[in-house]
Each structure stands twice: as C-alpha cells, then as structure tokens.
mmCIF file of C-alpha atoms and ligand atoms in Angstrom:
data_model
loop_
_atom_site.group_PDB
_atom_site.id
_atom_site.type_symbol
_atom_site.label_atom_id
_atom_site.label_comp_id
_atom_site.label_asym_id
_atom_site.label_seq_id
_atom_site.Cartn_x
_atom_site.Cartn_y
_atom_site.Cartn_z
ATOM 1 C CA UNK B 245 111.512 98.089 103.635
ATOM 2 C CA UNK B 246 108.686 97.918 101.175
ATOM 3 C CA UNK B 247 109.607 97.912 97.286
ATOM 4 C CA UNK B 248 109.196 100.932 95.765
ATOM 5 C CA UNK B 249 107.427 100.569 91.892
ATOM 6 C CA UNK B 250 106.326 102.773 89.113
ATOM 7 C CA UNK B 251 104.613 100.243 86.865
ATOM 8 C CA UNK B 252 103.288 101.048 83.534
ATOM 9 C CA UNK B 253 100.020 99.817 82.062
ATOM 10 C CA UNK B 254 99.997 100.285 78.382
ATOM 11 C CA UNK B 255 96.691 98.739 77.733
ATOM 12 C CA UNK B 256 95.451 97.832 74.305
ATOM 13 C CA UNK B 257 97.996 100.414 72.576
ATOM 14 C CA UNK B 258 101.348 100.155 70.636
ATOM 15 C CA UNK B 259 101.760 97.873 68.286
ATOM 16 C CA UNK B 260 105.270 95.267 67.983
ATOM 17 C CA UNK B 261 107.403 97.565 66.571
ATOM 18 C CA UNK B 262 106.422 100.569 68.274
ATOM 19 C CA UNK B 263 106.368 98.591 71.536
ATOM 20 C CA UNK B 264 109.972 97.699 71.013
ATOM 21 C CA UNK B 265 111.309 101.337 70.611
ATOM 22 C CA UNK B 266 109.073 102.637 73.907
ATOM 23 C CA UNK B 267 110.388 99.681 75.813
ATOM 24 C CA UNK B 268 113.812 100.195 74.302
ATOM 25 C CA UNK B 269 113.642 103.987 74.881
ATOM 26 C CA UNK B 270 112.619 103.237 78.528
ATOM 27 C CA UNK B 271 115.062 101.300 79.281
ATOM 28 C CA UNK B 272 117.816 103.613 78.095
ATOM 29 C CA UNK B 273 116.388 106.316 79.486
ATOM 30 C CA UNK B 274 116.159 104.264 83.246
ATOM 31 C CA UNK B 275 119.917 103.272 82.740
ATOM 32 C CA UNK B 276 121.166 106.622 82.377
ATOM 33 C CA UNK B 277 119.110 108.942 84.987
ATOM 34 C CA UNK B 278 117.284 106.651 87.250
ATOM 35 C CA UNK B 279 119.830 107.440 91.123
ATOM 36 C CA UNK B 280 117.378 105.269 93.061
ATOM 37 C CA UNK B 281 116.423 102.475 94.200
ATOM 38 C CA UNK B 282 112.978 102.218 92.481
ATOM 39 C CA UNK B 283 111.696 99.349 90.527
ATOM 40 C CA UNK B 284 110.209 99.910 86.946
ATOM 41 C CA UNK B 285 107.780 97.417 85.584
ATOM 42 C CA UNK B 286 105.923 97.848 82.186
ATOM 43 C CA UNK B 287 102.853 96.074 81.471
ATOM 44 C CA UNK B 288 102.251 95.432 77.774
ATOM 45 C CA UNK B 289 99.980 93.726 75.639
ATOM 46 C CA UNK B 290 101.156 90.084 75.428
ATOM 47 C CA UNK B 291 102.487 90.554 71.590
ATOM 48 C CA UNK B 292 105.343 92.070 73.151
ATOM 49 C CA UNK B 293 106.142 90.234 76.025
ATOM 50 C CA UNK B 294 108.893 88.073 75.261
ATOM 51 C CA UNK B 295 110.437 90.577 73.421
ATOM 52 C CA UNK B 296 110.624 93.313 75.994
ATOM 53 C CA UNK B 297 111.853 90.425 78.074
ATOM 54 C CA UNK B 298 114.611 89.412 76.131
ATOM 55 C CA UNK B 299 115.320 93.121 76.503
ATOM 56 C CA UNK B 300 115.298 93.543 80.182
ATOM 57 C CA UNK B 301 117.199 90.220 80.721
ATOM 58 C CA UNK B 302 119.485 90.985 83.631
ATOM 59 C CA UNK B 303 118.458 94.369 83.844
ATOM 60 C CA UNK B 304 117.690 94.594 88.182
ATOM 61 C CA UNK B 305 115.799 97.932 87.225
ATOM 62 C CA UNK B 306 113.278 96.955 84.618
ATOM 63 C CA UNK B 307 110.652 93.958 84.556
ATOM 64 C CA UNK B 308 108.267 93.495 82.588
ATOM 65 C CA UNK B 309 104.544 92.137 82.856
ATOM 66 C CA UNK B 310 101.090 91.470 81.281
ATOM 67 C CA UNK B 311 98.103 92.922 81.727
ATOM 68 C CA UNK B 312 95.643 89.640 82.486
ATOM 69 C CA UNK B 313 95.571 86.064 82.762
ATOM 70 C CA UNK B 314 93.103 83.252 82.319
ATOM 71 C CA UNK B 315 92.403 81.623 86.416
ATOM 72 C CA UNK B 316 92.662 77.895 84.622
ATOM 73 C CA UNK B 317 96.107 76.060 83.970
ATOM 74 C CA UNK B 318 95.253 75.282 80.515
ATOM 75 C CA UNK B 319 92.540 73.859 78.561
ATOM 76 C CA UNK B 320 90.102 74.500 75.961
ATOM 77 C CA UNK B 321 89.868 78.459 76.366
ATOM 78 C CA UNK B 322 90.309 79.986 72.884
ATOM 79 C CA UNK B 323 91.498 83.090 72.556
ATOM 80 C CA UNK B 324 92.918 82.714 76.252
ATOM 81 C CA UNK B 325 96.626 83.293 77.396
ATOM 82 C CA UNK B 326 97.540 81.244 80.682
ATOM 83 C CA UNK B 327 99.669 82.347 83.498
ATOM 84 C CA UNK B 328 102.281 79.786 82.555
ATOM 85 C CA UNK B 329 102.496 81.117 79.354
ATOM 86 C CA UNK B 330 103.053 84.814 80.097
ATOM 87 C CA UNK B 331 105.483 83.423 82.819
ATOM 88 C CA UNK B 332 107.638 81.021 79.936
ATOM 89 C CA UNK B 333 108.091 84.885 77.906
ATOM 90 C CA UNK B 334 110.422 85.840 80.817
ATOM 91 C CA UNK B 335 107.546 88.447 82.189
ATOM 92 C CA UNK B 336 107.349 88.518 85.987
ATOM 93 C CA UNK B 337 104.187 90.698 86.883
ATOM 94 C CA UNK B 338 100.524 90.574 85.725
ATOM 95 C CA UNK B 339 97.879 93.212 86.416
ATOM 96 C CA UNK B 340 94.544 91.666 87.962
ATOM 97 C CA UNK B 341 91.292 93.140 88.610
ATOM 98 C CA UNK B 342 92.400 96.218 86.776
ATOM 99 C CA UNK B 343 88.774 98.164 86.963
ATOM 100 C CA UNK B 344 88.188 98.116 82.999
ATOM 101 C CA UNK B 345 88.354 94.179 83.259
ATOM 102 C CA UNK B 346 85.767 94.725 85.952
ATOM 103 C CA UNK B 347 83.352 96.757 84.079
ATOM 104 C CA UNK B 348 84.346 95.535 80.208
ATOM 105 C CA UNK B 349 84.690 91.648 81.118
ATOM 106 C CA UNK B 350 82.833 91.112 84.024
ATOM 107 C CA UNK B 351 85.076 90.250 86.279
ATOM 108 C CA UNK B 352 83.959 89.674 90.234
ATOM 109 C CA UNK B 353 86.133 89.218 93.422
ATOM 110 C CA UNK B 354 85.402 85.932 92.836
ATOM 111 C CA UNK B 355 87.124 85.544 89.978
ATOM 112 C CA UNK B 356 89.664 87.567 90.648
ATOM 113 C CA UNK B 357 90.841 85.189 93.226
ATOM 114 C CA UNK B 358 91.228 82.486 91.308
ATOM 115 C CA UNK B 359 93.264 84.486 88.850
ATOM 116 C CA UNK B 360 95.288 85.442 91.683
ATOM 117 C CA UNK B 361 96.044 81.908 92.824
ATOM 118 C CA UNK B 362 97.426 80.676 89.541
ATOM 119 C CA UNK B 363 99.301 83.229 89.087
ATOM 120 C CA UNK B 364 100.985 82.826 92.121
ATOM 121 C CA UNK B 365 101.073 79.404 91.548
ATOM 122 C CA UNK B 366 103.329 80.262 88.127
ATOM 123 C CA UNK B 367 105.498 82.858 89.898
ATOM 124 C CA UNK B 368 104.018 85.642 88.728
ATOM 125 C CA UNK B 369 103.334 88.685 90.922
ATOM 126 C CA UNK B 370 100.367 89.772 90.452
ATOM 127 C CA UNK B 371 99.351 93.670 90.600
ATOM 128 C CA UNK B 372 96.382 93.953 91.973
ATOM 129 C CA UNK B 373 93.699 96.548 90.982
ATOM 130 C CA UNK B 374 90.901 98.081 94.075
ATOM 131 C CA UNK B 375 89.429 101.099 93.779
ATOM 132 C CA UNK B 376 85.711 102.312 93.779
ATOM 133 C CA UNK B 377 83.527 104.085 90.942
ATOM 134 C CA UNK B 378 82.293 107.819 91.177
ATOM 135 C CA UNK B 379 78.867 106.587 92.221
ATOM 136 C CA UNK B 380 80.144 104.853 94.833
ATOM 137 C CA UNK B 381 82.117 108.004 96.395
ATOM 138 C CA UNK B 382 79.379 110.053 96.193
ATOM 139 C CA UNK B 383 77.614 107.231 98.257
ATOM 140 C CA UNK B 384 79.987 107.421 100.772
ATOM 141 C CA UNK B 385 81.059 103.658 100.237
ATOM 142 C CA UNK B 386 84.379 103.789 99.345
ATOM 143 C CA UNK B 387 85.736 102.365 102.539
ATOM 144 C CA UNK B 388 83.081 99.640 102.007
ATOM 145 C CA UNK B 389 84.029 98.789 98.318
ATOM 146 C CA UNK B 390 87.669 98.642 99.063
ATOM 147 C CA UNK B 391 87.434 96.299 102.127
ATOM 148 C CA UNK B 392 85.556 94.041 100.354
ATOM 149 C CA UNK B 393 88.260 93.719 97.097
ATOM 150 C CA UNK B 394 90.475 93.258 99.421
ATOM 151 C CA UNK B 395 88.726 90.509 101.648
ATOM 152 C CA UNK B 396 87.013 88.399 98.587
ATOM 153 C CA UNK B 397 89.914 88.650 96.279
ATOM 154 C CA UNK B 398 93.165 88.317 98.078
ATOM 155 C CA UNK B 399 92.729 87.553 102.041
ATOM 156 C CA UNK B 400 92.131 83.920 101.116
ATOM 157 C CA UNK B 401 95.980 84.133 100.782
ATOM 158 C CA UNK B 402 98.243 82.876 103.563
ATOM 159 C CA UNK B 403 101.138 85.649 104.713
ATOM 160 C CA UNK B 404 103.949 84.166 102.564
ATOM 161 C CA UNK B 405 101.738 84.419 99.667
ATOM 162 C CA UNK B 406 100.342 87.728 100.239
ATOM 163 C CA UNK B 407 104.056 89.062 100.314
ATOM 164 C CA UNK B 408 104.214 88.714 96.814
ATOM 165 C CA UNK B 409 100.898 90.820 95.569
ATOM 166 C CA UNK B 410 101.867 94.672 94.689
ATOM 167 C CA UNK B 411 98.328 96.347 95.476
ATOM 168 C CA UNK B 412 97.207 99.268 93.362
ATOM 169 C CA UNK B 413 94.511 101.789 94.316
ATOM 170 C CA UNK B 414 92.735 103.386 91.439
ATOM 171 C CA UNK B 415 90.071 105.418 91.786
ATOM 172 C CA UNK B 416 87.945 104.596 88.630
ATOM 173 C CA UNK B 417 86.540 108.110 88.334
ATOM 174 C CA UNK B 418 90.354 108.875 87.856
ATOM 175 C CA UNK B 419 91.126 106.942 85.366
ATOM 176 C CA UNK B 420 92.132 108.330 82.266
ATOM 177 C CA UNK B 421 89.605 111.233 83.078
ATOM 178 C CA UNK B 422 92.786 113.973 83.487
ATOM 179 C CA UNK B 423 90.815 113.815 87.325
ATOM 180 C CA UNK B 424 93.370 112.789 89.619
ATOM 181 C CA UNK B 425 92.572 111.761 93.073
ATOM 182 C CA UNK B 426 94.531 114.959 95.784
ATOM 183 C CA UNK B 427 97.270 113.627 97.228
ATOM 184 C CA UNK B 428 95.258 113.683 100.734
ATOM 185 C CA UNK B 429 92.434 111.460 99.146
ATOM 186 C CA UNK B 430 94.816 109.067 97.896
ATOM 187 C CA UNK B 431 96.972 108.458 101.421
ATOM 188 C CA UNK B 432 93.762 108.340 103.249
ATOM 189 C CA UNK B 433 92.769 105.545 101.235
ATOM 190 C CA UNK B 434 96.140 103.934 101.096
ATOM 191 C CA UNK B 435 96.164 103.972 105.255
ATOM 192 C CA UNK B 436 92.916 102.472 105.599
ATOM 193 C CA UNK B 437 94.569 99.974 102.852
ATOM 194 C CA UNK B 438 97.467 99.224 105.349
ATOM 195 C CA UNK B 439 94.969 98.959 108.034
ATOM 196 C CA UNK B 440 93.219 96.149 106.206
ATOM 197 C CA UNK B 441 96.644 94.329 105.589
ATOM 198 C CA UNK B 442 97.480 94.865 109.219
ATOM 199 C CA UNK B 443 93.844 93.533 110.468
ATOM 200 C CA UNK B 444 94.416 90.233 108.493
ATOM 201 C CA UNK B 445 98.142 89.473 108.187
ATOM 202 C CA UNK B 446 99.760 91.583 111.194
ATOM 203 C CA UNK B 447 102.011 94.960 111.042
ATOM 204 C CA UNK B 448 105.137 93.537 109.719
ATOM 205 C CA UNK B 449 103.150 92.025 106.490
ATOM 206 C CA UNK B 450 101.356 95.524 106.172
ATOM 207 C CA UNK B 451 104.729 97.808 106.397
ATOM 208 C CA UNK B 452 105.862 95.506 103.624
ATOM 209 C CA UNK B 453 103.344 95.999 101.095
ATOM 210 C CA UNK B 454 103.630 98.100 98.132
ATOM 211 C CA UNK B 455 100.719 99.913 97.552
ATOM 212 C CA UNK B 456 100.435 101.979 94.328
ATOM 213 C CA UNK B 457 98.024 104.509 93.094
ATOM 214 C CA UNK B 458 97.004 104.677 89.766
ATOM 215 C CA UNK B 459 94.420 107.148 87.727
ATOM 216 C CA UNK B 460 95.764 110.350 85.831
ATOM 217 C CA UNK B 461 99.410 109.964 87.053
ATOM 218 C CA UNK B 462 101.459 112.430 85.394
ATOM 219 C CA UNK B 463 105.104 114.008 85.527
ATOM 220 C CA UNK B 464 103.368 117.264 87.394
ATOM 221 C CA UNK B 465 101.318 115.114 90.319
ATOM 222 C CA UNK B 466 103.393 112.441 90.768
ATOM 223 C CA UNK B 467 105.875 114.373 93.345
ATOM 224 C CA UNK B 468 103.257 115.208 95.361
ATOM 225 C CA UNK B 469 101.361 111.370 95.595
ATOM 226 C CA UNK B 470 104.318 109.691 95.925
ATOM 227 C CA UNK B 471 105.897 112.178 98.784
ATOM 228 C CA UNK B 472 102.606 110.558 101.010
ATOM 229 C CA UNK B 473 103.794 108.226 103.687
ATOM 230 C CA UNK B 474 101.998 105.135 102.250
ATOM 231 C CA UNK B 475 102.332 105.586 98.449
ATOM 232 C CA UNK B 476 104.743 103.357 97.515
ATOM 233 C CA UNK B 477 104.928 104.369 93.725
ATOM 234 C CA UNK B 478 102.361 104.609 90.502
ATOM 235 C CA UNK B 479 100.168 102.507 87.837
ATOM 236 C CA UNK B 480 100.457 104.282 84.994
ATOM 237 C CA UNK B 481 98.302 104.697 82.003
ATOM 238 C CA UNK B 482 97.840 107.519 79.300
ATOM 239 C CA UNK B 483 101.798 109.027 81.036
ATOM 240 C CA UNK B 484 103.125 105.397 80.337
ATOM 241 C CA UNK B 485 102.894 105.372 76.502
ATOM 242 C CA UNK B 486 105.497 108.480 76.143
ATOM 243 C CA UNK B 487 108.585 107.709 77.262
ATOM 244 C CA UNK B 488 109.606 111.123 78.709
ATOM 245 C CA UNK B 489 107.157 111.279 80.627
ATOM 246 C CA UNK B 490 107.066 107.576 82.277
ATOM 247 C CA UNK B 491 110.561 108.261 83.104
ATOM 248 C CA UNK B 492 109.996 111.697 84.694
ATOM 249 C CA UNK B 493 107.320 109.899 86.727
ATOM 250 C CA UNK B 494 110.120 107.292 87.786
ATOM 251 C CA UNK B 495 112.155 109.563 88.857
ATOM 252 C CA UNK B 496 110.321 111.529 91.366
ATOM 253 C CA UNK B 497 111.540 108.749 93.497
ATOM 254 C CA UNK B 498 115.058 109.882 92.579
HETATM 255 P P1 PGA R 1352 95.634 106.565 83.519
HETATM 256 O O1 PGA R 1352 95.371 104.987 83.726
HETATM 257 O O2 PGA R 1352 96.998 106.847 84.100
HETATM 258 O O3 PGA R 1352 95.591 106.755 82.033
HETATM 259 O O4 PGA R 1352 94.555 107.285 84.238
HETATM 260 C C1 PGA R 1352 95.781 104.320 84.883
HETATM 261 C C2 PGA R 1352 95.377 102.873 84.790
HETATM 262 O O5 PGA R 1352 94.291 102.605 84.255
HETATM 263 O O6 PGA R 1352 96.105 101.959 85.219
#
C-alpha cells in the first residue's frame, strides 16, 4: 500500500525561532491526536533544518525536508546548498520543481532531472512538483503539460528509483490564490497521473506511488480531496504555517 503524506511547504517564511515553536507545536500536536497511519513531512527553509531534525529524531510520524537543492555534488556555486548537505542536517525529503522555482528561477524539466538524480543519489526523497498554469487549462493542455513533467523530469529513472519520488500535483492557478482545484478536477488529473506511472513502470510501481495535491489546501477541502481514490495526501502552503490548521489537515486521514 502506497504511503499516505501531508507535507508542508513553508516557503520563504518563519524565521529560526519562530520555526522552532511551529515545528515544535506540530509535533506535539501530531503526538497527541494523529490515530493514523499518515506520514507528516515539513519542508522548511534550510536555516531550520537541522534543528527541526534534531527534533523529529526517532519520531516515525514526522520528517522533515527542504525546499530545493543545487543538481551538482559540490563546487564553486555560491550561495548554493547541495543535496549532501541538506541530507548531513538529518532532513530526508526535498521539494523539486515546485512551480514558483519554475517561473521565479527558471527551472526546465531538464534541470529538474538532474536535481532529481542527486538527490537520489544522497538519499533524499525528492517531492516532486507537476502541474500546469491557468493559460494552459484554458488551452486545453493540461494533459499535455503534465505528461511531459513527468516524461523529461523523472521517467529517465529506473523502477527502484522511481519508488522513492512522492509526486505532487499543483495546479499553479491554485496556488495560494484561495482557488482550489474540485475534488473531481484533482482525481481526474491524479488518474491520468497513475496512468502515466503505469505506461512507463507497470501497475504495481503505479499503485505504489504517492501522489499529492497541493494549491489552497485547507482544514475545510481537505476531507473532500483526500476521500478521492488516488489522492494520497496534501502539499501544503499558506494552511502549513499555522499549526492548527496543518494538523487538522493531517488528520482528515484520521
Ligand atoms: P498553498 O501552496 O497551499 O498556499 O496554495 C501550496 C504550495 O505551493 O505548495
């Protein structure tokens, strides 16, 4: 059976301290009302990494992650944080291809897939972001944009490798717009998804992959998206910087 996940993406928001007590408050908060069996991840900036780390040590609930990494080892990249690195904090997950990387820092497919590769290559699991713009639904090439993320960023992977990517579908027009995608919109998408998986990697490798959606995820939707067949849990954004609510969201899985 596929994982389950409600991952949180706090983007460039909270600073250390404030980081610590939402993390902390999280974590508390998962310990005592989370019945279960979903997994929690929070994505942070990478100022808090280690920290929250040290924090979820041996927790089997709670990981923690970062939000990008560099596609080189190491070199002469300044400003640039390495998969190795975020891996050495104790973090197990890393967003990639999340679509305001796309449109902010020009990141392609391309690129993408050598981001993926070293992350996998440092045992990180990377959380991978598809999803098409407003334009391009109105265009009627959603189905279009989405095969191709898929193909040029990830189906260079063999099967064993592709078992440890978490996909995430995010419709950028619902993206911190309060617009969330029905919860019809979002299963169609997520079958075709499975379809792709299926196509290039068999049945079994499909059935096994968690597919999230992400874009305006609250405590109020999240029943309904995650009660579809092949939602497998959230990406959250604005919900994931208030700890009530992040938790609520977690525990529509309950
Ligand atoms: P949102 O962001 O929940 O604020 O829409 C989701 C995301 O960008 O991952």
């Amino acid at each position: 059976m596929r994982k389950k996940i409600v991952a949180g993406n706090w983007k460039m928001n909270m600073d250390y301290e404030e980081g610590l007590s939402l993390f902390s408050e999280v974590v508390n908060m998962v310990h005592d009302e989370v019945t279960g069996k979903q997994h929690v991840v929070v994505c942070s900036p990478f100022i808090h990494l280690h920290s929250l780390a040290q924090l979820a040590k041996g927790n089997a609930r709670v990981s923690v992650g970062a939000q990008n990494a560099h596609q080189a080892e190491s070199g002469a990249f300044t400003g640039e944080i390495s998969a190795k690195m975020i891996r050495s904090t104790g973090a197990e997950y890393v967003i990639l291809g999340h679509s305001e990387r796309r449109q902010y820092f020009g990141e392609t497919n391309e690129l993408l897939a050598k981001k993926v590769d070293t992350a996998l290559q440092n045992s990180l699991n990377p959380i991978f972001c598809i999803g098409e713009t407003l334009h391009e639904r109105e265009a009627n090439r959603h189905f279009t944009i989405i095969e191709t993320q898929l193909a040029e960023g990830l189906f260079h992977l063999d099967a064993e490798h592709f078992g440890q990517i978490v996909i995430a579908y995010e419709p950028v027009w619902a993206i911190g717009t309060g617009v969330t995608a029905t919860s019809a919109q979002a299963q169609e998408i997520h079958i075709f998804i499975r379809k792709q998986i299926a196509g290039q990697y068999g049945q079994e490798v499909a059935d096994n992959t968690t597919i999230l959606y992400g874009g305006s995820c609250n405590p109020k939707n999240a029943g309904d998206l995650f009660a579809q067949a092949d939602i497998d849990g959230g990406l959250i954004g604005g919900a994931s910087l208030k700890s009530r609510d992040f938790v609520d969201i977690v525990k529509t899985f309950n």
